[in-house]
Structure formats: structure tokens, C-alpha cells
Coordinates of C-alpha atoms and ligand atoms in Angstrom, one line a residue:
M770 CA 0.1 0.5 0.2
P771 CA 1.8 3.2 -1.5
A772 CA 2.8 6.0 1.6
V773 CA -0.4 9.0 1.9
L774 CA 0.9 11.4 -0.4
S775 CA 2.6 14.9 0.6
N776 CA -0.2 17.6 -1.0
A777 CA 2.8 18.6 -3.2
D778 CA 3.6 15.1 -4.6
F779 CA -0.7 15.4 -4.9
N780 CA -0.8 18.5 -6.8
T781 CA 2.3 17.3 -8.9
E782 CA 0.7 14.1 -9.9
L783 CA -2.9 15.6 -10.4
L784 CA -1.6 18.1 -13.3
N785 CA -0.2 15.0 -15.3
F786 CA -2.9 13.3 -14.8
L787 CA -5.1 16.2 -16.3
Q788 CA -2.4 16.8 -19.1
A789 CA -2.6 13.1 -19.9
S790 CA -6.4 13.1 -20.7
P791 CA -8.0 14.7 -23.0
T792 CA -10.6 12.7 -22.7
A793 CA -12.8 10.5 -20.9
F794 CA -11.8 8.2 -22.9
H795 CA -8.0 8.9 -22.5
A796 CA -9.1 9.3 -18.6
T797 CA -10.0 6.4 -18.4
Q798 CA -7.0 4.8 -20.1
T799 CA -5.4 6.6 -17.8
M800 CA -6.9 5.1 -14.9
A801 CA -6.9 1.4 -15.8
A802 CA -3.3 1.8 -16.8
Q803 CA -2.8 3.2 -12.5
L804 CA -5.1 0.2 -11.7
L805 CA -3.2 -2.1 -13.5
Q806 CA 0.4 -0.7 -12.5
A807 CA -1.1 -1.2 -8.7
G808 CA -2.3 -4.3 -9.2
F809 CA -5.6 -4.8 -9.9
T810 CA -7.4 -7.7 -12.2
R811 CA -9.0 -6.4 -15.7
L812 CA -12.5 -8.3 -16.0
R813 CA -14.4 -8.0 -19.0
E814 CA -18.4 -7.2 -18.6
I815 CA -18.4 -10.0 -22.1
D816 CA -16.4 -12.7 -19.3
S817 CA -17.9 -14.6 -16.5
W818 CA -17.2 -13.6 -14.1
Q819 CA -15.5 -15.4 -10.3
L820 CA -15.0 -12.5 -8.0
V821 CA -13.0 -13.5 -5.3
P822 CA -13.0 -12.0 -1.7
G823 CA -9.5 -10.2 -1.2
Q824 CA -8.9 -9.6 -4.9
R825 CA -8.8 -6.4 -6.3
Y826 CA -10.6 -5.9 -9.5
F827 CA -11.6 -2.8 -12.2
L828 CA -13.3 -2.5 -15.7
T829 CA -14.8 0.3 -18.5
R830 CA -17.6 0.4 -19.9
N831 CA -17.3 2.5 -23.8
D832 CA -13.7 2.9 -22.8
S833 CA -14.9 6.4 -21.4
S834 CA -16.4 4.8 -18.1
L835 CA -14.6 3.4 -15.0
I836 CA -15.3 0.8 -12.3
A837 CA -12.8 -0.1 -9.9
F838 CA -13.5 -2.6 -6.6
I839 CA -11.5 -3.5 -3.6
Y840 CA -13.4 -7.3 -2.5
G841 CA -13.1 -6.8 1.2
K842 CA -12.5 -10.1 2.8
T843 CA -15.0 -9.3 5.8
P844 CA -18.5 -10.0 4.4
L845 CA -20.7 -7.9 2.7
L846 CA -23.5 -7.8 5.3
D847 CA -21.4 -7.0 7.8
S848 CA -18.9 -3.4 6.2
G849 CA -21.3 -3.0 3.2
V850 CA -19.3 -1.0 0.0
R851 CA -17.5 1.8 0.7
M852 CA -18.2 4.3 -2.8
L853 CA -17.2 7.3 -4.7
G854 CA -18.2 8.9 -8.2
A855 CA -17.3 11.0 -9.7
H856 CA -17.1 12.0 -14.0
T857 CA -15.0 11.5 -16.9
D858 CA -16.3 13.9 -19.5
S859 CA -15.9 17.8 -19.7
P860 CA -18.1 20.4 -22.3
C861 CA -16.1 20.9 -24.9
L862 CA -16.5 21.0 -28.8
K863 CA -16.8 17.6 -30.4
V864 CA -15.9 17.2 -34.3
K865 CA -19.0 16.6 -37.0
P866 CA -19.6 13.4 -38.9
R867 CA -18.8 15.8 -41.7
A868 CA -16.6 18.1 -41.1
E869 CA -14.9 19.2 -43.6
L870 CA -15.4 22.3 -44.9
N871 CA -13.5 24.9 -47.3
R872 CA -14.2 29.3 -46.8
R873 CA -12.2 30.2 -49.1
G874 CA -9.2 28.5 -48.5
Y875 CA -9.5 28.0 -45.1
Y876 CA -9.8 24.6 -43.7
Q877 CA -12.3 24.1 -41.1
L878 CA -13.9 21.4 -39.3
G879 CA -17.9 21.9 -37.9
V880 CA -18.3 21.1 -34.7
E881 CA -20.9 20.6 -31.5
V882 CA -21.3 22.2 -28.3
Y883 CA -20.5 19.5 -25.7
G884 CA -22.4 20.5 -22.9
G885 CA -22.9 23.4 -20.9
A886 CA -19.5 24.9 -22.6
L887 CA -18.7 28.3 -21.6
L888 CA -17.7 29.5 -25.4
A889 CA -16.3 32.9 -25.2
P890 CA -12.9 31.4 -23.6
W891 CA -12.2 28.8 -26.5
F892 CA -11.4 31.9 -29.1
D893 CA -7.6 32.3 -29.5
R894 CA -6.1 29.4 -28.1
D895 CA -3.7 27.1 -29.2
L896 CA -6.0 24.1 -29.4
S897 CA -5.7 20.1 -30.2
M898 CA -7.7 17.0 -30.9
A899 CA -7.8 14.1 -29.7
G900 CA -10.1 10.9 -28.9
R901 CA -11.5 7.7 -29.9
V902 CA -11.4 6.9 -33.5
S903 CA -13.0 3.0 -35.3
Y904 CA -11.9 1.7 -38.4
R905 CA -11.8 -1.6 -40.0
D906 CA -8.8 -4.1 -39.8
L907 CA -7.4 -6.0 -43.1
D908 CA -9.6 -8.6 -41.7
D909 CA -13.0 -7.1 -41.3
H910 CA -13.4 -6.6 -37.4
I911 CA -14.3 -3.7 -36.0
L912 CA -11.8 -2.3 -33.3
S913 CA -11.4 1.6 -31.4
A914 CA -7.6 2.9 -30.8
L915 CA -7.2 6.4 -29.6
V916 CA -5.8 9.5 -30.6
D917 CA -4.1 12.6 -29.5
F918 CA -2.6 15.1 -31.7
K919 CA -1.0 16.4 -28.9
Q920 CA 0.6 19.8 -31.1
P921 CA -1.8 22.3 -31.1
V922 CA -3.4 21.9 -34.8
A923 CA -5.7 24.6 -33.7
I924 CA -8.0 27.5 -33.4
V925 CA -10.6 30.0 -33.0
P926 CA -9.3 33.5 -33.8
S927 CA -11.3 36.7 -32.4
L928 CA -12.8 39.3 -34.4
A929 CA -11.6 42.4 -34.5
I930 CA -13.2 44.9 -32.5
H931 CA -13.0 47.4 -34.7
L932 CA -15.4 45.0 -36.7
D933 CA -17.9 44.7 -34.0
R934 CA -17.3 48.2 -31.6
E935 CA -20.3 47.1 -29.1
V936 CA -18.5 43.6 -28.7
N937 CA -17.5 43.9 -24.8
N938 CA -21.2 45.4 -24.1
A939 CA -23.4 42.6 -25.8
R940 CA -21.9 39.8 -27.6
S941 CA -23.4 35.9 -27.8
I942 CA -21.8 33.7 -29.4
N943 CA -23.0 32.0 -32.3
P944 CA -22.4 28.3 -31.8
Q945 CA -22.9 26.5 -34.9
K946 CA -21.4 30.1 -37.2
D947 CA -18.6 31.7 -34.4
I948 CA -17.0 28.9 -33.2
V949 CA -15.5 27.0 -36.1
P950 CA -11.6 26.4 -36.2
L951 CA -9.6 27.1 -38.4
L952 CA -7.1 24.0 -39.3
L953 CA -5.3 24.8 -42.6
Q954 CA -5.0 26.7 -45.4
L955 CA -5.2 25.3 -49.1
P956 CA -2.9 25.4 -51.5
A957 CA -5.4 27.2 -53.6
E958 CA -9.3 28.7 -53.0
E959 CA -11.3 25.6 -55.3
A960 CA -8.7 23.1 -54.2
A961 CA -10.4 19.8 -51.9
A962 CA -10.9 20.4 -48.6
P963 CA -8.8 17.2 -47.1
D964 CA -11.3 14.2 -45.8
F965 CA -11.1 14.7 -42.5
R966 CA -11.0 10.2 -42.2
Q967 CA -8.0 10.7 -44.1
I968 CA -6.2 12.7 -41.9
L969 CA -7.1 10.8 -38.3
S970 CA -6.4 8.0 -40.4
A971 CA -2.9 8.9 -40.8
Q972 CA -2.7 10.2 -37.1
L973 CA -4.2 6.6 -36.5
Q974 CA -0.9 5.3 -37.9
K975 CA 1.4 7.1 -37.3
E976 CA 0.4 6.3 -33.2
H977 CA -0.3 2.6 -33.5
P978 CA 2.1 2.1 -36.5
T979 CA 1.8 -1.9 -36.0
V980 CA -1.9 -2.0 -36.8
K981 CA -3.1 -2.8 -40.1
V982 CA -5.5 -0.3 -40.4
G983 CA -8.6 -1.1 -43.5
Q984 CA -10.5 1.8 -43.0
L985 CA -11.0 4.7 -41.1
L986 CA -14.7 4.2 -40.1
D987 CA -16.1 6.4 -37.4
Y988 CA -14.8 9.4 -34.7
E989 CA -15.5 11.1 -31.3
I990 CA -12.9 13.8 -32.1
S991 CA -12.9 16.0 -29.7
L992 CA -10.5 19.9 -29.0
Y993 CA -8.7 20.7 -26.3
D994 CA -6.5 23.9 -25.0
T995 CA -2.6 22.6 -25.3
Q996 CA -1.4 25.4 -22.1
A997 CA -0.9 22.3 -19.2
P998 CA -2.5 22.5 -16.4
A999 CA -0.4 24.5 -13.8
L1000 CA -0.1 25.7 -10.1
L1001 CA -0.7 29.7 -10.4
G1002 CA -0.6 33.2 -8.1
L1003 CA 2.2 34.4 -6.2
H1004 CA 2.7 31.7 -3.7
H1005 CA 1.1 28.9 -6.1
D1006 CA -2.4 29.3 -4.5
F1007 CA -4.5 27.7 -7.5
I1008 CA -4.4 25.2 -9.4
A1009 CA -5.5 26.6 -13.2
S1010 CA -6.4 23.8 -16.2
A1011 CA -9.1 22.1 -18.5
R1012 CA -11.7 19.4 -17.6
L1013 CA -10.8 20.5 -13.2
D1014 CA -14.0 19.5 -14.1
N1015 CA -14.3 16.7 -12.6
L1016 CA -11.1 15.2 -13.8
L1017 CA -9.8 16.3 -10.4
S1018 CA -12.6 14.3 -8.8
C1019 CA -11.7 11.0 -10.3
F1020 CA -8.7 12.0 -9.9
I1021 CA -8.9 12.4 -6.0
G1022 CA -11.4 9.1 -6.4
L1023 CA -8.4 6.7 -8.0
K1024 CA -5.6 7.8 -5.3
S1025 CA -7.8 7.2 -2.4
L1026 CA -8.9 3.6 -3.7
L1027 CA -4.8 2.6 -4.1
E1028 CA -4.5 3.8 -0.4
A1029 CA -7.2 1.5 0.7
N1030 CA -6.9 -2.1 2.1
D1031 CA -8.6 -5.1 1.7
E1032 CA -10.6 -5.3 4.7
V1033 CA -13.3 -3.5 3.5
S1034 CA -15.0 -3.5 0.3
S1035 CA -14.4 -0.1 -1.1
L1036 CA -16.1 1.0 -5.3
L1037 CA -14.4 3.7 -6.8
I1038 CA -16.7 4.2 -10.5
C1039 CA -16.3 6.9 -12.6
T1040 CA -18.6 7.7 -15.5
D1041 CA -18.9 9.5 -18.9
H1042 CA -21.9 12.0 -20.4
E1043 CA -22.7 13.4 -17.0
E1044 CA -22.7 17.0 -18.5
V1045 CA -25.5 16.1 -21.1
G1046 CA -27.7 13.6 -18.6
S1047 CA -25.5 10.8 -17.7
A1048 CA -28.0 9.3 -19.7
S1049 CA -26.0 6.5 -22.1
C1050 CA -24.7 2.7 -21.8
C1051 CA -22.0 3.8 -19.6
G1052 CA -23.5 7.4 -17.5
A1053 CA -24.3 7.2 -14.2
K1054 CA -28.7 7.2 -14.9
G1055 CA -27.6 3.8 -16.7
P1056 CA -27.0 0.1 -15.1
M1057 CA -23.2 0.0 -14.8
L1058 CA -23.1 -0.1 -11.5
Q1059 CA -25.9 -1.9 -11.0
Q1060 CA -25.1 -4.4 -13.3
F1061 CA -21.8 -5.0 -11.3
L1062 CA -23.1 -4.7 -7.9
E1063 CA -26.2 -8.0 -9.5
R1064 CA -23.0 -10.3 -10.2
L1065 CA -21.1 -8.8 -7.5
M1066 CA -24.4 -10.0 -5.4
P1067 CA -26.5 -12.1 -6.9
D1068 CA -29.1 -13.0 -4.4
V1069 CA -31.6 -9.9 -3.6
D1070 CA -32.2 -10.1 -1.0
T1071 CA -28.3 -9.7 0.0
R1072 CA -28.0 -7.1 -2.4
V1073 CA -30.8 -5.3 -0.9
R1074 CA -28.9 -5.2 2.3
V1075 CA -26.5 -4.3 1.4
I1076 CA -26.5 -1.4 -0.8
E1077 CA -28.5 -0.8 2.7
K1078 CA -25.5 -0.9 4.9
S1079 CA -23.6 1.1 2.6
L1080 CA -23.0 5.2 1.5
M1081 CA -21.7 6.5 -1.8
V1082 CA -20.0 10.0 -1.4
S1083 CA -20.7 11.5 -5.2
A1084 CA -17.1 14.3 -5.8
D1085 CA -18.0 17.0 -8.1
N1086 CA -16.5 20.5 -8.0
A1087 CA -18.4 23.5 -6.8
H1088 CA -19.1 27.0 -6.9
G1089 CA -15.8 28.9 -5.5
L1090 CA -16.9 32.2 -3.6
H1091 CA -16.3 34.9 -7.0
P1092 CA -14.6 37.6 -5.5
N1093 CA -15.7 40.1 -8.3
F1094 CA -19.3 38.0 -8.2
M1095 CA -19.6 37.9 -4.4
D1096 CA -23.9 38.4 -4.7
K1097 CA -23.9 35.4 -6.6
H1098 CA -23.8 33.5 -4.0
D1099 CA -25.9 33.0 -0.4
E1100 CA -23.9 35.4 2.1
N1101 CA -23.7 32.3 4.4
H1102 CA -23.0 29.8 1.8
G1103 CA -20.0 31.1 -0.5
P1104 CA -17.1 28.7 -0.3
L1105 CA -13.9 30.2 -0.5
L1106 CA -10.9 28.6 -2.3
N1107 CA -8.1 26.4 -0.4
R1108 CA -11.0 26.4 2.8
G1109 CA -11.4 22.7 2.6
P1110 CA -14.3 20.1 0.5
V1111 CA -17.6 21.4 0.6
I1112 CA -21.2 19.5 1.3
K1113 CA -23.4 20.2 -1.2
V1114 CA -26.9 20.5 -0.3
N1115 CA -30.5 20.9 -1.9
A1116 CA -34.1 21.0 -0.6
N1117 CA -35.5 19.9 -3.7
Q1118 CA -33.1 16.6 -4.8
R1119 CA -30.7 18.4 -6.9
Y1120 CA -27.9 17.3 -4.7
A1121 CA -28.6 13.8 -2.6
T1122 CA -26.3 14.8 0.5
T1123 CA -28.9 13.9 3.5
S1124 CA -28.5 14.8 7.6
E1125 CA -27.3 11.4 7.7
T1126 CA -25.1 11.2 4.3
S1127 CA -23.5 14.7 5.1
A1128 CA -22.7 14.0 9.1
F1129 CA -20.9 11.0 7.7
F1130 CA -18.3 12.5 5.5
R1131 CA -18.6 15.4 8.8
L1132 CA -16.7 12.2 10.6
L1133 CA -14.1 11.6 7.6
A1134 CA -13.4 14.6 7.9
D1135 CA -12.5 15.2 11.6
K1136 CA -10.3 11.8 11.3
A1137 CA -8.4 13.4 8.0
E1138 CA -7.9 16.5 10.2
V1139 CA -9.4 18.1 7.2
P1140 CA -11.7 21.4 7.1
V1141 CA -15.8 21.7 5.3
Q1142 CA -18.1 23.9 3.7
T1143 CA -21.6 24.0 2.2
F1144 CA -22.9 25.1 -0.2
V1145 CA -26.9 26.1 -0.8
A1146 CA -27.3 27.9 -4.3
R1147 CA -29.2 31.0 -3.9
T1148 CA -32.7 30.6 -3.2
D1149 CA -33.5 33.0 -6.2
M1150 CA -31.6 31.0 -8.2
G1151 CA -31.0 27.6 -10.1
C1152 CA -29.1 25.0 -9.2
G1153 CA -27.2 22.5 -10.6
S1154 CA -27.0 18.8 -10.1
T1155 CA -24.5 15.7 -10.5
I1156 CA -23.7 11.8 -10.6
G1157 CA -25.5 11.6 -6.7
P1158 CA -29.2 12.5 -7.6
V1159 CA -28.4 9.5 -10.2
V1160 CA -27.4 7.0 -8.7
A1161 CA -28.9 7.3 -5.9
S1162 CA -32.3 7.0 -7.7
E1163 CA -31.0 4.0 -10.0
V1164 CA -29.3 2.2 -7.2
G1165 CA -30.9 3.5 -3.9
V1166 CA -27.7 4.3 -2.4
K1167 CA -27.9 7.2 0.1
T1168 CA -25.0 9.7 -1.3
I1169 CA -23.9 12.7 -0.2
D1170 CA -22.5 15.3 -2.9
V1171 CA -19.4 16.9 -2.3
G1172 CA -17.0 19.2 -4.6
V1173 CA -13.7 20.8 -4.9
P1174 CA -15.1 24.7 -4.8
T1175 CA -13.9 26.4 -8.5
F1176 CA -13.4 29.4 -10.8
G1177 CA -15.2 29.1 -14.4
M1178 CA -16.8 26.1 -14.2
H1179 CA -17.5 24.7 -17.3
S1180 CA -14.7 27.3 -18.7
I1181 CA -11.6 26.4 -20.9
R1182 CA -9.7 26.9 -17.6
E1183 CA -11.5 26.2 -14.1
V1184 CA -9.1 27.3 -11.5
A1185 CA -9.3 25.7 -7.8
G1186 CA -7.2 25.9 -4.9
A1187 CA -3.4 23.9 -4.2
R1188 CA -4.6 22.5 -0.8
D1189 CA -8.8 21.8 -1.5
A1190 CA -8.5 18.0 -4.0
W1191 CA -5.8 17.4 -1.7
F1192 CA -7.9 17.5 1.3
L1193 CA -10.6 15.9 -0.4
Y1194 CA -8.5 12.7 -0.8
R1195 CA -7.1 12.1 2.5
I1196 CA -11.3 12.9 3.8
G1197 CA -11.4 10.0 0.8
V1198 CA -8.5 7.5 2.0
E1199 CA -10.3 7.7 5.3
L1200 CA -13.7 7.2 3.7
F1201 CA -11.8 4.1 2.3
Q1202 CA -10.3 2.4 5.4
Y1203 CA -13.4 3.2 7.5
R1204 CA -13.6 -0.5 9.3
K1205 CA -17.5 -0.1 10.1
A1206 CA -20.6 0.0 8.0
P1207 CA -21.0 3.3 6.6
V1208 CA -24.3 3.4 7.3
A1209 CA -25.9 1.7 10.4
L1210 CA -28.7 -1.7 10.2
L1211 CA -30.8 0.9 12.7
S1212 CA -29.6 3.9 12.0
L1213 CA -33.0 5.7 14.4
G1214 CA -31.8 3.2 16.1
Ligands
ZN1354 ZN1 -19.1 18.0 -12.6

């Protein structure tokens, strides 16, 4: 079992993880590699399983969602399962199926907006592309692989202020028209636009030289900012990066799980498609977790009893109180960066937190000697949501929604405190080492 990481080491590894994970596919691949290295056995959902107490397992679905599980030696009915959930996806621009555009010799790619992206920060960035490609090999098998161009290969240039004098007062962004990235200038205005699939095929061959590509059939490619994640501020108080929502929580979950012993059962679930509602075969609204629990505990009576003793910590970032926009928070519930993870509460069940689950979380924070804060949205404003209420309603597990406070959620460059992710990681370590069942059988005793 590795030692609990220092704040500095944790942040260094977090920045590396963010850099290595430009898409949900890459995040899943990066986590899978670390789990394999830590001795976890890869399960395939297509196989029959013989799960053995004391062993460690993981599986992926759609290459973009992951469950990792430590099957504790203590009987499940005694210990319950301590679970931590996060999501692998982030808002971004995704390349359309017939993307190629030639406009006066400028080669551009049509894009869709994935999730609730803040669009303004996408202008004037050095963008690259990454994702999954599916191809036919020479024997007509359909196979998939990940690609990552890594280099800056595209940009969405701003319109000069001279051509729109009102831009600083009244700017709106048309996602069909205004954010089409530019990749290339063709030799002549009337030249044919290069086939994007051929560009991807060449990239696939470059990254995977042994692969025999018959034909590149389709792709899920998104654009991302090549600016590296960084510690920032005069005293390095902040972390700035793309995809802090929610790869930061995936990384916290992963690192916490890697500290866990095999006495009690622990589970990490990181799912795709949260930013678009989680309804997919591999999303939190899909059956992935439920099916895993059914295969772990085929007997319904046992399964329901174990779930009753279990608890899910759903980790997703929270809105920190922004010093330029103080009135956007309730006066008593504006979480500060570097003052600890946030317990998220919403009377209308946009967050799944209950007094019982938040009490347990506070107990863990106390043991980890970590401060906690609370967030509730202004009563006159709407409230976001996350996988917590989804998992709670699909599986029936008691759940708490928590997260690290950040600025600029869904921007191409979000900001978090340099201490909060580490704080939440320490609580995650406590969660996965907690010996008793998280929820007592007779909670009203
Ligand atoms: Zn999120």
C-alpha cells in the first residue's frame, strides 16, 4: 500500500493526470493503467466472473467509464461497500461527422458543443484534438483506438474589435457560426478539402504503427487547449487547468482507492456523459453500477441489505465564491478556495445529501483533520446537479454530494485551490479505510 501523498506530490501527479487525459477516453485509459500497475485485475463484462474476497478488480465500459473494486475480506453484509463516484467527461467542442469545410481556402471543421461549455474562453487558444477512432482492419474486424495530436493544430480566432465595436457591451456567441476552428490554409481557394478521416487514419498509424488499418470508419474527436495545467499565483495558491470538472475528482477517487486495504469493500465509479444528463449505456443513469452489484451479489435479499449499509460519496466540483461576483452566492454559503471540500445541499434533491450522509462525511473529515464547507444555491437562483441524485435513485444507495470549490466551472481553463483536492483525497483515504459499515443498520436506533 503506497504512503499517503504529500500535498506537493499529490498536486504534481494531479497536473500530470490532467495533461495525460484530454478526453474521457484518455482519462479512463490513464486510470486503467494506474490500476493495472497497482495490481488490479481487469474484468471484461463479456466474460463470466468468479470474484474472490481479498482481490482487486476493475472494468471499463465504452472505453470512457470505469468501475474499480476492492473486494474486502470482511463479509459484505457486515461491512457494506464504501463508494466514491465522479464523472470523466467535460464540456468541449466535438467534431461533426462530415466536418470538412473549405471557405476561401481556409480548411475548417464543423463542431458541436458538448455539454454546457462556456464558449468565450475557446477563442484564441492553441487547440489540439484527441479522442477515439473506430476502424476496419484487413480482416473486417471493427476495432477502436485512441489518438491525441498533442500539438496545437487548430484555433478559433476572435473577430477584431474594429469589426464589432459593441463586443465588450453586448456579445453573444453563435455556436454554429462563430466557433468553427481553423486548421489549415489550402494551396488554392478551390482546392478540395482534405478528408478528415484520412487525417485521422494517418494519425492513428503514426501513434499505433503496428495497427493494420483497412479503413477508418468513424470517430469521436474533441478539441482541447494545449496549455499545460499549472500551479498559479504569487504563492502557488491555485491550480489552473481544463477539465478540473471533473477529472480532479476522478483523480482523488483513484488515489484514495489505491491507499485502501483489503479488509473492507471499496468501489470507485467514474462515468461518462454527466455533462449531458448521464443517460447512456455507460452513464450514471445507465445500468453499469447496478449490473456490477448484481453480479457481485446475485441474491436480491443480500444485495438490498448490503446497499442499505453502504454509502456513496459523489464528488463533483462546487462553485467557489468569486471575489468579483460576490452576490452570486447566499451570504452564508459562499465556499472559499483552499478552505476545504464543500458539502452540497439542495432541498429539491438536485443534490442527494441528507443529514445522515453529511454527518458521516463530517466524521471522516474530522478523522482526516480536514476543514469542510457547505454550499446551497441562492434561493432565487437555480441549482446545478451531478451524478449523486442519479446514482441514489438508480441504485438506492445513500449518497452525499461533495466537491472542491472552483472558479469558472465549464471554462476551458478552470481554477481550483492548491489545497482542496488534497484535502478531499485525505477524506477519500479515510472513507476507504473506514472499518465499520458506513450506515448503521438501525440508523434511528
Ligand atoms: Zn461536473
